[in-house]
Short mmCIF file of C-alpha atoms in Angstrom, two decimals:
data_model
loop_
_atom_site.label_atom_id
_atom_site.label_comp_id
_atom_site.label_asym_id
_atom_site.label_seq_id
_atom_site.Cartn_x
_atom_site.Cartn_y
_atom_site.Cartn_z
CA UNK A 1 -12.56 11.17 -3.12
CA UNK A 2 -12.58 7.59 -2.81
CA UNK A 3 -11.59 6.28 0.86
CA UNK A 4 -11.64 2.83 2.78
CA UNK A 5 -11.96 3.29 6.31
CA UNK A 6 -10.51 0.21 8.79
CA UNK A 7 -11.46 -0.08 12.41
CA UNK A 8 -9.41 -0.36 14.65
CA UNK A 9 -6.31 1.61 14.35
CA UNK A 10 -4.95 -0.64 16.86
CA UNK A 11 -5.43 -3.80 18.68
CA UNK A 12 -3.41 -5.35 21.79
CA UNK A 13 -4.13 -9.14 21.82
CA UNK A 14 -2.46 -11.90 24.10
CA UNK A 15 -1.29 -14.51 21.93
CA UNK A 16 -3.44 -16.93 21.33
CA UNK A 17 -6.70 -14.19 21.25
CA UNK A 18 -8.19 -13.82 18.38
CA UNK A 19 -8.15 -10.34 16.23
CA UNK A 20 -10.38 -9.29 13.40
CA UNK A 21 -10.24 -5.69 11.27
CA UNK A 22 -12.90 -4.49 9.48
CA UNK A 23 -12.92 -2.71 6.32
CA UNK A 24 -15.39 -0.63 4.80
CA UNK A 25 -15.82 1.67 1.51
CA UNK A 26 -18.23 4.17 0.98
CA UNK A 27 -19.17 2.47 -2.73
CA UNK A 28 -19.62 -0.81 -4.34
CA UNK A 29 -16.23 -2.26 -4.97
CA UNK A 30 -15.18 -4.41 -7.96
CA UNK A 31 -12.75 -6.33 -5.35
CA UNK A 32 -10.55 -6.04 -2.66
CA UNK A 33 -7.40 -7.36 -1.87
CA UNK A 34 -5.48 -7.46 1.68
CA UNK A 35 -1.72 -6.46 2.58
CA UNK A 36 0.39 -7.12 5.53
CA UNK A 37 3.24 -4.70 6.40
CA UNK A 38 5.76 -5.91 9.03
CA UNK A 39 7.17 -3.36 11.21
CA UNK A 40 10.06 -1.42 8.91
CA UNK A 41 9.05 -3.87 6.13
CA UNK A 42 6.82 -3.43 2.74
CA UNK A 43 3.10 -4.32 2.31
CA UNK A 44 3.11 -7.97 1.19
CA UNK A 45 -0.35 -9.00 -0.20
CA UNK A 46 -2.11 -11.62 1.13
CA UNK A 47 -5.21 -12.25 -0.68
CA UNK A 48 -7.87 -11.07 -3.09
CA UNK A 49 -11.27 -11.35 -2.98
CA UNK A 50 -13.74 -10.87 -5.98
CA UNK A 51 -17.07 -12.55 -5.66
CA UNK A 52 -20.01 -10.97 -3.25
CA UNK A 53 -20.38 -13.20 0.34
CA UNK A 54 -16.76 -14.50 -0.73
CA UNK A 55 -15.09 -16.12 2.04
CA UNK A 56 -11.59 -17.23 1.82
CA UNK A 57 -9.21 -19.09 4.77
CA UNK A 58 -5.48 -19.12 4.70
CA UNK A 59 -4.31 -21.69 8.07
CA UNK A 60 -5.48 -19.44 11.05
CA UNK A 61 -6.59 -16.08 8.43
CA UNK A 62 -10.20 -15.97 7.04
CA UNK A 63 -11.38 -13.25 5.09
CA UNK A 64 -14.59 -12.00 3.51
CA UNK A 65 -16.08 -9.76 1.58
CA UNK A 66 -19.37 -8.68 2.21
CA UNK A 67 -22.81 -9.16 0.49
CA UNK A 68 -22.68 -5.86 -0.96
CA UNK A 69 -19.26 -5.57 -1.63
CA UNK A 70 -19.12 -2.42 0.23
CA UNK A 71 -16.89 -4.12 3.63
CA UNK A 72 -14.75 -6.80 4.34
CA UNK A 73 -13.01 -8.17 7.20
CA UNK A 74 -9.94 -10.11 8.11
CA UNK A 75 -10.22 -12.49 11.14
CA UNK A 76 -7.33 -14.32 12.85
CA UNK A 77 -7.30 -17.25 14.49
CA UNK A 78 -5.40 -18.04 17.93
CA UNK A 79 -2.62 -14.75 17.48
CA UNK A 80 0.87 -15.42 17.45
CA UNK A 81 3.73 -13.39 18.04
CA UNK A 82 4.80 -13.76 13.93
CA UNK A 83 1.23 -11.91 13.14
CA UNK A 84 2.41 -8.84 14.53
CA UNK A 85 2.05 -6.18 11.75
CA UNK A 86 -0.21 -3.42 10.18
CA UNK A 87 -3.48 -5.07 7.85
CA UNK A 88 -4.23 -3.12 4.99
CA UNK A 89 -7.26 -3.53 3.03
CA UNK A 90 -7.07 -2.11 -0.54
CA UNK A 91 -9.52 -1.36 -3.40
CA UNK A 92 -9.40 -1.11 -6.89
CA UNK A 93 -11.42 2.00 -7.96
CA UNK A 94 -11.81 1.64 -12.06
CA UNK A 95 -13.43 3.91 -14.52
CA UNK A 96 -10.20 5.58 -16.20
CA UNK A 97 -7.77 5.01 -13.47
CA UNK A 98 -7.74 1.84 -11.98
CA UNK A 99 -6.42 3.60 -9.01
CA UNK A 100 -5.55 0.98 -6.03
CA UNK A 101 -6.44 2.52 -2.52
CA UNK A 102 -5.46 1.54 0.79
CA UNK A 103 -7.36 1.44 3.99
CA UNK A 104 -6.13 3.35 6.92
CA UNK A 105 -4.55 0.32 8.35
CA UNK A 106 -4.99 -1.94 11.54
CA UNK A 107 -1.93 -2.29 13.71
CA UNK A 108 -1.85 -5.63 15.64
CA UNK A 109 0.66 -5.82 18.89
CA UNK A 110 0.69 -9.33 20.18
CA UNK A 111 2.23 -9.78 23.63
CA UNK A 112 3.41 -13.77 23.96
CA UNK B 1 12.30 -12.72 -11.51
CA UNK B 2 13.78 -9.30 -9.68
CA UNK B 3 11.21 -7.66 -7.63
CA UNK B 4 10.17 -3.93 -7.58
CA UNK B 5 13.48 -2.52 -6.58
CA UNK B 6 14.25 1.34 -5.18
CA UNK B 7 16.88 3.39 -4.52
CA UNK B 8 18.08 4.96 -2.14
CA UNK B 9 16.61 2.56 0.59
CA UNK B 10 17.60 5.64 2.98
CA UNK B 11 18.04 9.39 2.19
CA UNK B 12 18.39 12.38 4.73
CA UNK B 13 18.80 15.78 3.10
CA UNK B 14 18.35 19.05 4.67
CA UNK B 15 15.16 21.55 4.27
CA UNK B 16 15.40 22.94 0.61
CA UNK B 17 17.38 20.47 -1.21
CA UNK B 18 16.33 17.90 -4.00
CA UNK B 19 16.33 14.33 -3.57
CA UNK B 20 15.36 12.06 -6.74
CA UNK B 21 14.09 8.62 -5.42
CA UNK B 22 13.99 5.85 -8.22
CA UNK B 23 12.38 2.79 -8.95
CA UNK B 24 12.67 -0.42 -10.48
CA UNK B 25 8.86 -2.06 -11.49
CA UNK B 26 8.93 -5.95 -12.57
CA UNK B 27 9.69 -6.54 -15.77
CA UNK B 28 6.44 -6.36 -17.85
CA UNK B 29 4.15 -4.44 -15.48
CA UNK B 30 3.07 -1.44 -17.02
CA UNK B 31 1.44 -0.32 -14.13
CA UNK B 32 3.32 2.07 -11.53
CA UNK B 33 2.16 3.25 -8.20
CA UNK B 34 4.24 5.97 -5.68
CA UNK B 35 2.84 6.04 -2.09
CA UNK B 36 4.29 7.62 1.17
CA UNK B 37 3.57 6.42 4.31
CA UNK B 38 4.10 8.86 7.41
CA UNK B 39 4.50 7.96 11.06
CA UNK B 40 3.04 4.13 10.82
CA UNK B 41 -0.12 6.13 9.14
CA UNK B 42 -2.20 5.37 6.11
CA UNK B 43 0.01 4.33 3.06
CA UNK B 44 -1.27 7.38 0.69
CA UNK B 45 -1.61 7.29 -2.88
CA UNK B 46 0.91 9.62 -5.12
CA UNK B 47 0.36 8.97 -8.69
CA UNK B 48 -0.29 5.88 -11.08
CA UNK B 49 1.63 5.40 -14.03
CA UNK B 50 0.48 3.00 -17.09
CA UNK B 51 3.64 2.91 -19.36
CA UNK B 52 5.09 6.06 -19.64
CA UNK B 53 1.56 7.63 -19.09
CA UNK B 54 0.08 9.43 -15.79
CA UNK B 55 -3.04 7.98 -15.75
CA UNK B 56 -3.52 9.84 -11.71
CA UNK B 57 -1.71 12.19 -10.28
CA UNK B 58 -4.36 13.19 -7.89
CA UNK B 59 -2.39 12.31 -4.81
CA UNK B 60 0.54 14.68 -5.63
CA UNK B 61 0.87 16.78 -2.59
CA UNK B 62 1.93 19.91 -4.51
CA UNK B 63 4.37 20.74 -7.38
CA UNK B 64 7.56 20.09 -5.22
CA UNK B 65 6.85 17.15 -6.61
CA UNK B 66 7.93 15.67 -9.72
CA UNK B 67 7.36 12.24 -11.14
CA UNK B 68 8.30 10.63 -14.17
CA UNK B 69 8.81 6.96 -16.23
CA UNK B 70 10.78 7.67 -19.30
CA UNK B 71 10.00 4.75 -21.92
CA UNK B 72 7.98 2.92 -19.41
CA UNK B 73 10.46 1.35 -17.46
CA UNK B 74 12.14 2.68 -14.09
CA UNK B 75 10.38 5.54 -12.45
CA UNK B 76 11.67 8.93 -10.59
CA UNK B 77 10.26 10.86 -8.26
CA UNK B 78 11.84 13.46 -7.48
CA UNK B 79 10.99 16.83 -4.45
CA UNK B 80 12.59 20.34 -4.90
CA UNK B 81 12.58 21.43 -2.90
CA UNK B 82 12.06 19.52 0.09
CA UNK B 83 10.20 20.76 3.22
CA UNK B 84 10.31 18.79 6.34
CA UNK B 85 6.61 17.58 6.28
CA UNK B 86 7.96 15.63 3.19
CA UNK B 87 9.19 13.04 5.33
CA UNK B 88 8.13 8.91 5.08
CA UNK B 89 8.33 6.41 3.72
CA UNK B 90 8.01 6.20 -0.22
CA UNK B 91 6.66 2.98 -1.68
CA UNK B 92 6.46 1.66 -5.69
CA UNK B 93 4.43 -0.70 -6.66
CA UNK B 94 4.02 -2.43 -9.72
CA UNK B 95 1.23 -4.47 -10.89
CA UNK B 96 0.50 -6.43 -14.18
CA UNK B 97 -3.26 -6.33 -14.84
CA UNK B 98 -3.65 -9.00 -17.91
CA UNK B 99 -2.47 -12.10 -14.84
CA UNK B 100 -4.02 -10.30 -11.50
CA UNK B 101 -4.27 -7.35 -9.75
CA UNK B 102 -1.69 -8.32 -6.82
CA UNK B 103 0.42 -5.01 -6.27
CA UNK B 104 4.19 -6.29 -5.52
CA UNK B 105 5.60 -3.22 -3.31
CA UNK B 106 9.59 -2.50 -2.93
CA UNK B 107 11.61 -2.21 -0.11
CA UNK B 108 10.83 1.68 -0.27
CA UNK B 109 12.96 4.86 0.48
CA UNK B 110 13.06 6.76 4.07
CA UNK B 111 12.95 10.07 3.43
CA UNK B 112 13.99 12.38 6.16
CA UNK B 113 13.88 16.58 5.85
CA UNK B 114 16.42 17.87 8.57
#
């Protein structure tokens, strides 16, 4: 079945180090969108990208999505302690089902 | 406008009961999505809704399971009987596809099996 795949599963940073996940899908996806979930909180999207080689910043976050729209990756600037959290990527997979998938997650620890 | 809403936000309920967990979509999103997530893992797919429809129900884990969205509006999902590997955390989501595809996840429901 379909599957994203995120590496790591987990990243220590000091805070002000910078952190990037990658994200990568086994076919061509249409888009992909990314989540943060807050420890005991909800996945909150963040972004969406669309367009192959699309890069997109938000303050210290930058995200893109790769030539082939097969991988993206979400890169953060100078970590702080309020970035702590899990980074989902997610995929739409059409056809019939428009069925949204979620990575397997990257859990950032910051220490200040 | 409300968010996704469910209820309970907490439930514990011994092996071999039935729990029914509800939820709330946005008003207008047709589109309804159950996931668990267990032990700070994965956040796994359950079913998708459109309307009152199943459109996927591939990630049911077995027929314990029981989902439905009478009408289109709120859905329930509901285990009977519950077995302690049922236990998570058990998102909606609702989207509306005609403005974007941004998913708007509720609060969820803790599930434990004692």
């Amino acid at each position: 079945g379909q599957q994203v795949m995120q590496i790591p599963q987990y990243q220590h940073v000091q805070e002000g180090e910078d952190f990037t996940t990658y994200c990568n899908s086994s076919t061509t996806l249409s888009n992909i969108q990314w989540y943060k979930q807050r420890p005991g909180g909800h996945p909150v999207f963040l972004i969406q990208l669309v367009k192959s080689g699309e890069v997109k910043k938000q303050k210290r976050l930058t995200f893109q999505f790769g030539e082939a729209k097969k991988n993206s990756s979400l890169h953060i600037t100078a970590t702080q302690t309020t970035d702590v959290g899990t980074y989902f990527c997610a995929a739409i997979y059409g056809g019939a089902t428009n069925k949204l998938i979620f990575g397997t997650g990257t859990l950032l620890a910051v220490q200040p | 406008e409300a968010g996704v809403t469910q209820f309970p936000s907490h439930s514990v309920i011994e092996k071999g009961q039935t729990v029914t967990l509800r939820c709330d979509p946005i008003s207008g999103h047709d589109n309804l999505y159950w996931y668990r997530r267990v032990m700070g893992k994965e956040i796994k797919f359950l079913l998708h809704f459109v309307k009152e429809s199943k459109q996927d129900e591939s990630g049911m884990p077995n027929n314990r399971f029981l989902a439905e969205r009478t009408g289109g509006t709120y859905s329930t999902l509901k285990v009977q009987p519950a077995e302690l590997e049922d236990s998570g955390v058990y998102f909606c989501a609702s989207i509306r596809y005609s403005l974007n595809t941004e998913a708007f996840f509720g609060q969820g429901t803790r599930l434990t099996v004692v």
